[in-house]
Amino acid sequence: MYRRIFRIIRIVLISLLVMVFSAFFAVRHSSVQTYLVQSISGRLAEELGTEVRSGKVELDLLSRLVIRDLYIADHHHDTLLYAPSVTLRKFSLNPHTGALELRHVELRSPSFQLVRYPGEVQHNLAFIIDYFSQGE
């Protein structure tokens, strides 16, 4: 009886361990990272009411996240930011609040268009600043 219970517990623990390692290695794969960032981009685009998209994403062992072909449209659906490569270094995610802290962001060859449209008081970046300032 005890042997059977011990065997079941051992199988469950080994299965959990295999699942944890599988998840860890899956997240280390570039295509999984790309899928996760594109999902986040899609949700952010939905919440902002504009287009946000990204290409390939790579996370390396040096805790460096590289996002390729980042595009963010403004509230008039014109280009606000396009960067062929965005590198994030020294970043952390607070698991309790969900806050992302960025200490180093590098944009390679960005195209950034800060515009104040006729008849509007604020520039086209204001809606993004307002969105990220809501929690403060």
mmCIF file of C-alpha atoms in Angstrom:
data_model
loop_
_atom_site.group_PDB
_atom_site.id
_atom_site.type_symbol
_atom_site.label_atom_id
_atom_site.label_comp_id
_atom_site.label_asym_id
_atom_site.label_seq_id
_atom_site.Cartn_x
_atom_site.Cartn_y
_atom_site.Cartn_z
ATOM 1 C CA MET A 1 0.000 0.000 0.000
ATOM 2 C CA TYR A 2 2.746 2.469 1.024
ATOM 3 C CA ARG A 3 4.844 1.449 -1.955
ATOM 4 C CA ARG A 4 1.977 2.260 -4.285
ATOM 5 C CA ILE A 5 1.401 5.704 -2.684
ATOM 6 C CA PHE A 6 5.129 6.432 -2.812
ATOM 7 C CA ARG A 7 5.217 5.395 -6.476
ATOM 8 C CA ILE A 8 2.260 7.670 -7.340
ATOM 9 C CA ILE A 9 3.849 10.615 -5.505
ATOM 10 C CA ARG A 10 7.148 9.973 -7.289
ATOM 11 C CA ILE A 11 5.432 9.893 -10.710
ATOM 12 C CA VAL A 12 3.545 13.127 -9.952
ATOM 13 C CA LEU A 13 6.727 14.897 -8.787
ATOM 14 C CA ILE A 14 8.720 13.737 -11.805
ATOM 15 C CA SER A 15 5.880 14.843 -14.110
ATOM 16 C CA LEU A 16 5.789 18.286 -12.481
ATOM 17 C CA LEU A 17 9.552 18.591 -12.754
ATOM 18 C CA VAL A 18 9.459 17.656 -16.446
ATOM 19 C CA MET A 19 6.678 20.221 -17.056
ATOM 20 C CA VAL A 20 8.640 22.994 -15.297
ATOM 21 C CA PHE A 21 11.810 22.242 -17.277
ATOM 22 C CA SER A 22 9.815 21.995 -20.520
ATOM 23 C CA ALA A 23 8.195 25.386 -19.865
ATOM 24 C CA PHE A 24 11.596 26.904 -19.029
ATOM 25 C CA PHE A 25 13.185 25.646 -22.243
ATOM 26 C CA ALA A 26 10.129 26.576 -24.310
ATOM 27 C CA VAL A 27 10.337 30.183 -23.093
ATOM 28 C CA ARG A 28 14.025 30.229 -24.032
ATOM 29 C CA HIS A 29 13.096 29.448 -27.660
ATOM 30 C CA SER A 30 12.929 32.502 -29.946
ATOM 31 C CA SER A 31 9.635 31.548 -31.599
ATOM 32 C CA VAL A 32 7.923 31.226 -28.191
ATOM 33 C CA GLN A 33 9.370 34.580 -27.098
ATOM 34 C CA THR A 34 8.160 36.160 -30.336
ATOM 35 C CA TYR A 35 4.674 34.726 -29.827
ATOM 36 C CA LEU A 36 4.518 36.039 -26.244
ATOM 37 C CA VAL A 37 5.641 39.561 -27.196
ATOM 38 C CA GLN A 38 3.281 39.672 -30.183
ATOM 39 C CA SER A 39 0.421 38.638 -27.885
ATOM 40 C CA ILE A 40 1.330 41.433 -25.481
ATOM 41 C CA SER A 41 1.602 43.868 -28.409
ATOM 42 C CA GLY A 42 -1.851 42.848 -29.592
ATOM 43 C CA ARG A 43 -3.367 43.379 -26.167
ATOM 44 C CA LEU A 44 -1.618 46.753 -25.816
ATOM 45 C CA ALA A 45 -2.853 47.789 -29.272
ATOM 46 C CA GLU A 46 -6.396 46.870 -28.270
ATOM 47 C CA GLU A 47 -6.189 48.870 -25.043
ATOM 48 C CA LEU A 48 -4.602 51.901 -26.763
ATOM 49 C CA GLY A 49 -6.963 51.749 -29.732
ATOM 50 C CA THR A 50 -4.118 51.875 -32.242
ATOM 51 C CA GLU A 51 -1.640 49.576 -33.962
ATOM 52 C CA VAL A 52 1.303 48.063 -32.090
ATOM 53 C CA ARG A 53 3.263 45.246 -33.693
ATOM 54 C CA SER A 54 6.633 43.596 -33.472
ATOM 55 C CA GLY A 55 8.698 41.115 -35.428
ATOM 56 C CA LYS A 56 11.106 38.527 -34.085
ATOM 57 C CA VAL A 57 12.056 38.619 -30.407
ATOM 58 C CA GLU A 58 15.190 37.224 -28.783
ATOM 59 C CA LEU A 59 16.049 36.873 -25.098
ATOM 60 C CA ASP A 60 19.620 35.840 -24.464
ATOM 61 C CA LEU A 61 21.485 34.580 -21.419
ATOM 62 C CA LEU A 62 22.764 38.076 -20.621
ATOM 63 C CA SER A 63 19.196 39.206 -19.804
ATOM 64 C CA ARG A 64 19.020 41.204 -22.998
ATOM 65 C CA LEU A 65 15.717 41.360 -24.853
ATOM 66 C CA VAL A 66 15.892 42.336 -28.538
ATOM 67 C CA ILE A 67 12.663 43.226 -30.343
ATOM 68 C CA ARG A 68 12.883 43.489 -34.130
ATOM 69 C CA ASP A 69 10.672 45.739 -36.271
ATOM 70 C CA LEU A 70 8.757 47.509 -33.494
ATOM 71 C CA TYR A 71 5.971 49.700 -34.874
ATOM 72 C CA ILE A 72 3.643 51.927 -32.830
ATOM 73 C CA ALA A 73 0.984 54.077 -34.476
ATOM 74 C CA ASP A 74 -0.467 57.220 -32.921
ATOM 75 C CA HIS A 75 -4.167 57.870 -32.286
ATOM 76 C CA HIS A 76 -4.565 58.995 -35.919
ATOM 77 C CA HIS A 77 -3.043 55.673 -37.071
ATOM 78 C CA ASP A 78 0.078 57.381 -38.414
ATOM 79 C CA THR A 79 3.606 56.279 -37.462
ATOM 80 C CA LEU A 80 4.610 57.377 -33.986
ATOM 81 C CA LEU A 81 7.615 55.044 -33.687
ATOM 82 C CA TYR A 82 9.290 52.527 -35.933
ATOM 83 C CA ALA A 83 12.558 50.909 -34.860
ATOM 84 C CA PRO A 84 14.222 48.043 -36.716
ATOM 85 C CA SER A 85 15.793 46.965 -33.417
ATOM 86 C CA VAL A 86 14.969 47.718 -29.775
ATOM 87 C CA THR A 87 17.257 46.294 -27.113
ATOM 88 C CA LEU A 88 16.226 46.187 -23.464
ATOM 89 C CA ARG A 89 18.890 45.546 -20.846
ATOM 90 C CA LYS A 90 18.658 45.545 -17.083
ATOM 91 C CA PHE A 91 14.913 45.112 -16.892
ATOM 92 C CA SER A 92 12.761 43.489 -14.260
ATOM 93 C CA LEU A 93 9.123 42.601 -13.776
ATOM 94 C CA ASN A 94 7.567 43.001 -10.352
ATOM 95 C CA PRO A 95 5.458 39.840 -9.899
ATOM 96 C CA HIS A 96 3.214 41.493 -7.300
ATOM 97 C CA THR A 97 2.295 44.679 -9.175
ATOM 98 C CA GLY A 98 3.037 43.604 -12.746
ATOM 99 C CA ALA A 99 5.159 46.742 -13.186
ATOM 100 C CA LEU A 100 7.968 46.544 -15.726
ATOM 101 C CA GLU A 101 11.088 48.499 -14.788
ATOM 102 C CA LEU A 102 13.435 49.379 -17.642
ATOM 103 C CA ARG A 103 16.906 50.698 -16.840
ATOM 104 C CA HIS A 104 18.441 50.630 -20.330
ATOM 105 C CA VAL A 105 16.644 50.910 -23.674
ATOM 106 C CA GLU A 106 18.519 51.126 -26.970
ATOM 107 C CA LEU A 107 16.758 52.041 -30.231
ATOM 108 C CA ARG A 108 18.644 51.358 -33.463
ATOM 109 C CA SER A 109 17.832 53.674 -36.402
ATOM 110 C CA PRO A 110 14.447 54.741 -35.037
ATOM 111 C CA SER A 111 11.898 56.823 -36.872
ATOM 112 C CA PHE A 112 10.003 58.877 -34.295
ATOM 113 C CA GLN A 113 7.371 61.405 -35.306
ATOM 114 C CA LEU A 114 6.196 63.761 -32.580
ATOM 115 C CA VAL A 115 3.299 65.754 -34.026
ATOM 116 C CA ARG A 116 0.606 68.102 -32.758
ATOM 117 C CA TYR A 117 -2.324 67.712 -35.115
ATOM 118 C CA PRO A 118 -4.329 70.801 -36.099
ATOM 119 C CA GLY A 119 -7.124 71.485 -33.618
ATOM 120 C CA GLU A 120 -5.577 69.334 -30.870
ATOM 121 C CA VAL A 121 -4.009 70.637 -27.665
ATOM 122 C CA GLN A 122 -1.628 67.737 -27.020
ATOM 123 C CA HIS A 123 0.975 66.052 -29.192
ATOM 124 C CA ASN A 124 0.510 62.516 -30.518
ATOM 125 C CA LEU A 125 2.589 60.924 -27.738
ATOM 126 C CA ALA A 126 0.270 62.193 -24.972
ATOM 127 C CA PHE A 127 -2.226 59.311 -25.213
ATOM 128 C CA ILE A 128 0.541 56.776 -24.548
ATOM 129 C CA ILE A 129 1.964 58.825 -21.671
ATOM 130 C CA ASP A 130 -1.546 59.072 -20.200
ATOM 131 C CA TYR A 131 -2.082 55.317 -20.571
ATOM 132 C CA PHE A 132 1.115 54.403 -18.714
ATOM 133 C CA SER A 133 0.591 57.104 -16.065
ATOM 134 C CA GLN A 134 -2.816 55.782 -14.981
ATOM 135 C CA GLY A 135 -1.380 53.613 -12.196
ATOM 136 C CA GLU A 136 0.559 56.409 -10.516
#
